[in-house]
Coordinates of C-alpha atoms in Angstrom, one line a residue:
X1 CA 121.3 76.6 131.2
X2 CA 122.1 77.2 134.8
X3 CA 124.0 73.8 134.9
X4 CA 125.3 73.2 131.2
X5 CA 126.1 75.4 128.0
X6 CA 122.9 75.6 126.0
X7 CA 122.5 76.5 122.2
X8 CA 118.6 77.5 121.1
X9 CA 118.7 78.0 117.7
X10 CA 115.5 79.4 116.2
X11 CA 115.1 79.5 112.5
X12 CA 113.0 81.2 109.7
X13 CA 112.6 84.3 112.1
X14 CA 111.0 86.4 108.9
X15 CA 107.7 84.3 109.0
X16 CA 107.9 85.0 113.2
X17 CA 104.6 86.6 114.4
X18 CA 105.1 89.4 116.7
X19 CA 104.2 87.6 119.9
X20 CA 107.0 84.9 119.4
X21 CA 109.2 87.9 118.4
X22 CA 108.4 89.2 121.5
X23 CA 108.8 86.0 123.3
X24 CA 112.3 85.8 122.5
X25 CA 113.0 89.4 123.1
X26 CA 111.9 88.7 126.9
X27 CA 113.9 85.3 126.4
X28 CA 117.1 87.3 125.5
X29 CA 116.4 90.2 128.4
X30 CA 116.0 88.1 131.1
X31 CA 119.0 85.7 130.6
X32 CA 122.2 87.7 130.1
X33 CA 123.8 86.3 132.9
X34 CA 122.6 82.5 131.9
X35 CA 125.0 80.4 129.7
X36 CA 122.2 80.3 127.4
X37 CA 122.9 81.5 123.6
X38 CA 120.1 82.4 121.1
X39 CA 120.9 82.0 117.7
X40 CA 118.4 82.9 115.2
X41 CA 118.3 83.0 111.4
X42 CA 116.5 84.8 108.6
X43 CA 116.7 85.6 105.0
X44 CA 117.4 89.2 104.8
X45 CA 115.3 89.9 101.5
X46 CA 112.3 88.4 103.1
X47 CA 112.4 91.4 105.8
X48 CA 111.2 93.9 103.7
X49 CA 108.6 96.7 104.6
X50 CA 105.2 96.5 103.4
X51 CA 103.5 98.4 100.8
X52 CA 101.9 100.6 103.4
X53 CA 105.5 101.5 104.2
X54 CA 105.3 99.2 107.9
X55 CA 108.8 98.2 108.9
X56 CA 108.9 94.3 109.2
X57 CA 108.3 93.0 112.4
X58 CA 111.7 91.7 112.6
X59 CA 113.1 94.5 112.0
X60 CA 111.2 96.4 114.6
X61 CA 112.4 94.0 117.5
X62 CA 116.0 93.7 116.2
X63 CA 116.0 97.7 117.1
X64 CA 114.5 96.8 120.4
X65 CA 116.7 94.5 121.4
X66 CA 119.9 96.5 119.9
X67 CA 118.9 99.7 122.2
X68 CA 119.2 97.1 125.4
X69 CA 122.6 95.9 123.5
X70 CA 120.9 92.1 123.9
X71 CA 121.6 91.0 120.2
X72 CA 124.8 90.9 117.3
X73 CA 124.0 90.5 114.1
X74 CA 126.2 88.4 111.4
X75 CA 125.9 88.4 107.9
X76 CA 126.3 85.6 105.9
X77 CA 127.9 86.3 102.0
X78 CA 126.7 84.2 99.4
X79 CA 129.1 81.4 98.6
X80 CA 132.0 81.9 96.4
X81 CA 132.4 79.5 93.6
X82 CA 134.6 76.7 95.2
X83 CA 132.4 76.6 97.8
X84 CA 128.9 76.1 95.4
X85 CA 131.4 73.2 93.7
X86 CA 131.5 71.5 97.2
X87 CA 128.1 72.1 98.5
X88 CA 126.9 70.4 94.8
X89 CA 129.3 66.9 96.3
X90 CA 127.1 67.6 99.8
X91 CA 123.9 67.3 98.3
X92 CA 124.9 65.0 95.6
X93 CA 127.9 62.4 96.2
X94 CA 130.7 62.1 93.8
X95 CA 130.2 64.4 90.5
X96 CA 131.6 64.0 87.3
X97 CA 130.5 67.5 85.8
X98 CA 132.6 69.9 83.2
X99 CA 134.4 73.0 84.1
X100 CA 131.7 74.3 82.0
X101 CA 128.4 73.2 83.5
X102 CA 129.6 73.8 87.0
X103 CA 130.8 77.6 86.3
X104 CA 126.9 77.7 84.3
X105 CA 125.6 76.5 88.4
X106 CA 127.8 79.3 89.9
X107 CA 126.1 81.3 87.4
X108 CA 122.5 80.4 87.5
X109 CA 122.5 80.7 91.3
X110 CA 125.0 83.2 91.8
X111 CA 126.4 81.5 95.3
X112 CA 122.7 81.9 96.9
X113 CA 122.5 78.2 99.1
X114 CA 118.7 78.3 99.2
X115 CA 118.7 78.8 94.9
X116 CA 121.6 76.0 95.0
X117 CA 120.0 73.3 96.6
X118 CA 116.4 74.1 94.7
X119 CA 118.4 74.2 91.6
X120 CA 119.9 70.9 92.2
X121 CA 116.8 69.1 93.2
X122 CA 115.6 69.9 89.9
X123 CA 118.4 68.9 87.8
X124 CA 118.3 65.9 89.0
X125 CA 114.0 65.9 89.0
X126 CA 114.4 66.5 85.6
X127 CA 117.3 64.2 84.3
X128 CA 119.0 67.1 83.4
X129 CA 121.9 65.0 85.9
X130 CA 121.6 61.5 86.1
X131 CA 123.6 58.9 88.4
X132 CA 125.4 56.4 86.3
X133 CA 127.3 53.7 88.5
X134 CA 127.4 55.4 91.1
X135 CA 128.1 58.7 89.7
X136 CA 126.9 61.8 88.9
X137 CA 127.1 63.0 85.2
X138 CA 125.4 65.7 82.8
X139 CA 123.1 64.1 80.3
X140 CA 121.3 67.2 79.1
X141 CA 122.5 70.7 78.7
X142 CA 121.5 73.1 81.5
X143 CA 119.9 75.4 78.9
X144 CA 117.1 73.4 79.3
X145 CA 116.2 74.1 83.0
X146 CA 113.8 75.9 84.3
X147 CA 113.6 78.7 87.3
X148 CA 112.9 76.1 90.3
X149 CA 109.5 76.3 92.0
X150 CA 110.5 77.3 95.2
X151 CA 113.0 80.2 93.5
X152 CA 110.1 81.1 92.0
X153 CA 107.9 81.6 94.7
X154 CA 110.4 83.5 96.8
X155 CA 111.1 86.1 94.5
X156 CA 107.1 86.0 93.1
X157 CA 106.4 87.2 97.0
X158 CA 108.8 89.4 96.9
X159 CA 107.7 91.8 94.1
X160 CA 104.3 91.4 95.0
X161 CA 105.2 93.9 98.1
X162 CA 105.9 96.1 95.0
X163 CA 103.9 99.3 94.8
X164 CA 102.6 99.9 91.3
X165 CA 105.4 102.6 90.0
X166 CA 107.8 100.3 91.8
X167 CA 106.8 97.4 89.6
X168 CA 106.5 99.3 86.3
X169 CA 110.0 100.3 87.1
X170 CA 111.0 97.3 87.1
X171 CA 109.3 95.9 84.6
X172 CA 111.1 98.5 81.5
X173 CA 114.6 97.7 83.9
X174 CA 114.3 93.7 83.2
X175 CA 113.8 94.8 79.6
X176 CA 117.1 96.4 79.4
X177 CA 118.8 93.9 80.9
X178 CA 120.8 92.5 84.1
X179 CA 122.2 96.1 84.2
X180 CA 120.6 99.0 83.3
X181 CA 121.3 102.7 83.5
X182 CA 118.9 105.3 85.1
X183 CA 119.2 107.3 82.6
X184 CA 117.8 104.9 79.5
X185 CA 115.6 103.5 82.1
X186 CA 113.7 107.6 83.2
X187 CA 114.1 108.1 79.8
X188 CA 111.6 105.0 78.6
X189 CA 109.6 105.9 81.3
X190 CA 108.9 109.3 80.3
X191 CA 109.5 110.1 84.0
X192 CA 111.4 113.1 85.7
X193 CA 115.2 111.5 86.7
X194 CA 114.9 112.4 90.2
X195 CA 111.6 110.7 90.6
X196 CA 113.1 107.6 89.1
X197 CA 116.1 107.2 91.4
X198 CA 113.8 108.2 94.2
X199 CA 112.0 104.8 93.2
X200 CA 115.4 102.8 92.2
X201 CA 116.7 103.9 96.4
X202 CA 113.4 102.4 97.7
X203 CA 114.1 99.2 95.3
X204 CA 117.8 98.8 96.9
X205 CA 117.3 99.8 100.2
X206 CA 113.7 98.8 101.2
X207 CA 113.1 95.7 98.9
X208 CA 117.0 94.7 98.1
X209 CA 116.1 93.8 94.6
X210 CA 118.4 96.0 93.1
X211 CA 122.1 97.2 94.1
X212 CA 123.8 100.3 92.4
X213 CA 126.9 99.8 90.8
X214 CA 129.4 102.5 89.3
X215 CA 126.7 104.6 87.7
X216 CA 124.1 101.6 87.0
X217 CA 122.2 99.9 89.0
X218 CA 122.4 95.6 88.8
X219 CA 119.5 93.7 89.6
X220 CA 120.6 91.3 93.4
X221 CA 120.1 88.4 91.6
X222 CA 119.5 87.4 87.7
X223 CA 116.7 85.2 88.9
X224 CA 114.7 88.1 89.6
X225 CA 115.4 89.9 86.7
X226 CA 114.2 86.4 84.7
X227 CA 111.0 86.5 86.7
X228 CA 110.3 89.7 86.3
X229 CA 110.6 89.5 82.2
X230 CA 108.6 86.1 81.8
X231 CA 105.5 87.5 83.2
X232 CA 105.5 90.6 80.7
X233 CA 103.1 89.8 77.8
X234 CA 104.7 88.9 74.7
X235 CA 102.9 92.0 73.0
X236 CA 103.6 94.8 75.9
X237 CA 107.6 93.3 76.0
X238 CA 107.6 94.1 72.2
X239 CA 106.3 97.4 73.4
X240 CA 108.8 98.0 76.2
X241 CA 111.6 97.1 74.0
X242 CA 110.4 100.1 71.3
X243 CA 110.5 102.6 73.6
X244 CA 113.4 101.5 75.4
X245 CA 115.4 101.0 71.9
X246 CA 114.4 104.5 71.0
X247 CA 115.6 106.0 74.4
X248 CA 119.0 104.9 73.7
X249 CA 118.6 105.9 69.9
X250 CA 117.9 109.5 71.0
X251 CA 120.6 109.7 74.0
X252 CA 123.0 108.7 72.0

């Protein structure tokens, strides 16, 4: 770096341990005045705090390093549809797909890259896409995929940084639906409001699994919301449902 531009780009910074964290704090300190830039990446829902409460130990070095003003931080949006359309002829080559099935990927994936690219390994994995001289084309409807491994995985370690009430919470939400109100959802419950949107803040701000939207509250992605309700028992969803019907019966 004395003698030429250099680019270190270090990736997957939320599995970093703290010793390479601190490593590249030091790194970062001691070359200011080098023509040395660090870029590192992460996933922001993976830098959650633990169930003890612990901040992650990204988290704690980001506020480190932005006390000594060492560090910017840019946030990537999820992709808008055109852009899903043309990361799907990246991965893939030339696509013949409907309107329909590529709104239905938009969708599914909601413009998250990592869920895109799982996604599409498994359409074609499963022969739900198939490549026909040359070409990619729909041969099976995309009803009949499932929730990618990886996906799975990801949002599976998520929620299991979940304390109990946080996960019961949850649980009677992804019975409701995609949206649900805080309201219907204390009511099922049977808990006091406050409490509940005590629970709902830690859910959006400490986990990012949830984001609050004009009086309601939407869960980040679907995906999580279909995890969530396939690992209810078919007997306790019935259960949920009940209660949950009834709460709106007697609210309105």
């Amino acid at each position: 770096a004395q003698t030429n531009p250099t680019l270190l780009c270090i990736e997957d910074l939320q599995w970093a341990d703290p010793s390479t964290l601190a490593l590249m704090h030091y790194v970062a300190r001691n070359t200011r005045k080098s023509n040395l830039l660090i870029i590192g990446t992460y996933r922001p829902e993976e830098v959650t705090a633990t169930k003890e409460g612990k901040p992650h130990h990204l988290v704690e070095t980001m506020q480190l390093m932005n006390r000594e003003d060492i560090y910017q931080q840019i946030e990537l949006k999820r992709l808008e549809d055109v852009y899903v359309y043309e990361l799907l002829e990246v991965l893939l080559g030339k696509v013949e797909l409907t309107s329909e099935f590529k709104m239905r990927l938009y969708k599914e994936t909601e413009g998250n890259p990592l869920f895109i690219v799982e996604l599409v390994k498994m359409l074609v994995d499963e022969g739900i896409i198939q490549k026909k001289a040359g070409i990619w084309v729909q041969t099976k409807s995309l009803e009949e995929a499932n929730i990618p491994s990886k996906v799975y995985d990801v949002i599976v370690r998520r929620l299991g940084r979940l304390k109990k009430d946080e996960r019961e919470t949850l649980d009677y939400a992804a019975v409701i639906g995609e949206e649900f109100s805080p309201i219907v959802l204390s009511k099922a419950l049977g808990a006091d409001m406050l409490h509940v949107l005590k629970i709902l803040s830690s859910l959006e701000q400490k986990h990012r699994l949830i984001r609050y939207v004009g009086e309601k509250y939407k869960f980040d992605h679907a995906k999580i919301k279909e995890v969530l309700y396939s690992e209810i028992s078919e007997m306790l969803r019935r259960e949920y449902h009940g209660l949950i019907g009834a709460s709106i019966e007697e609210l309105h």
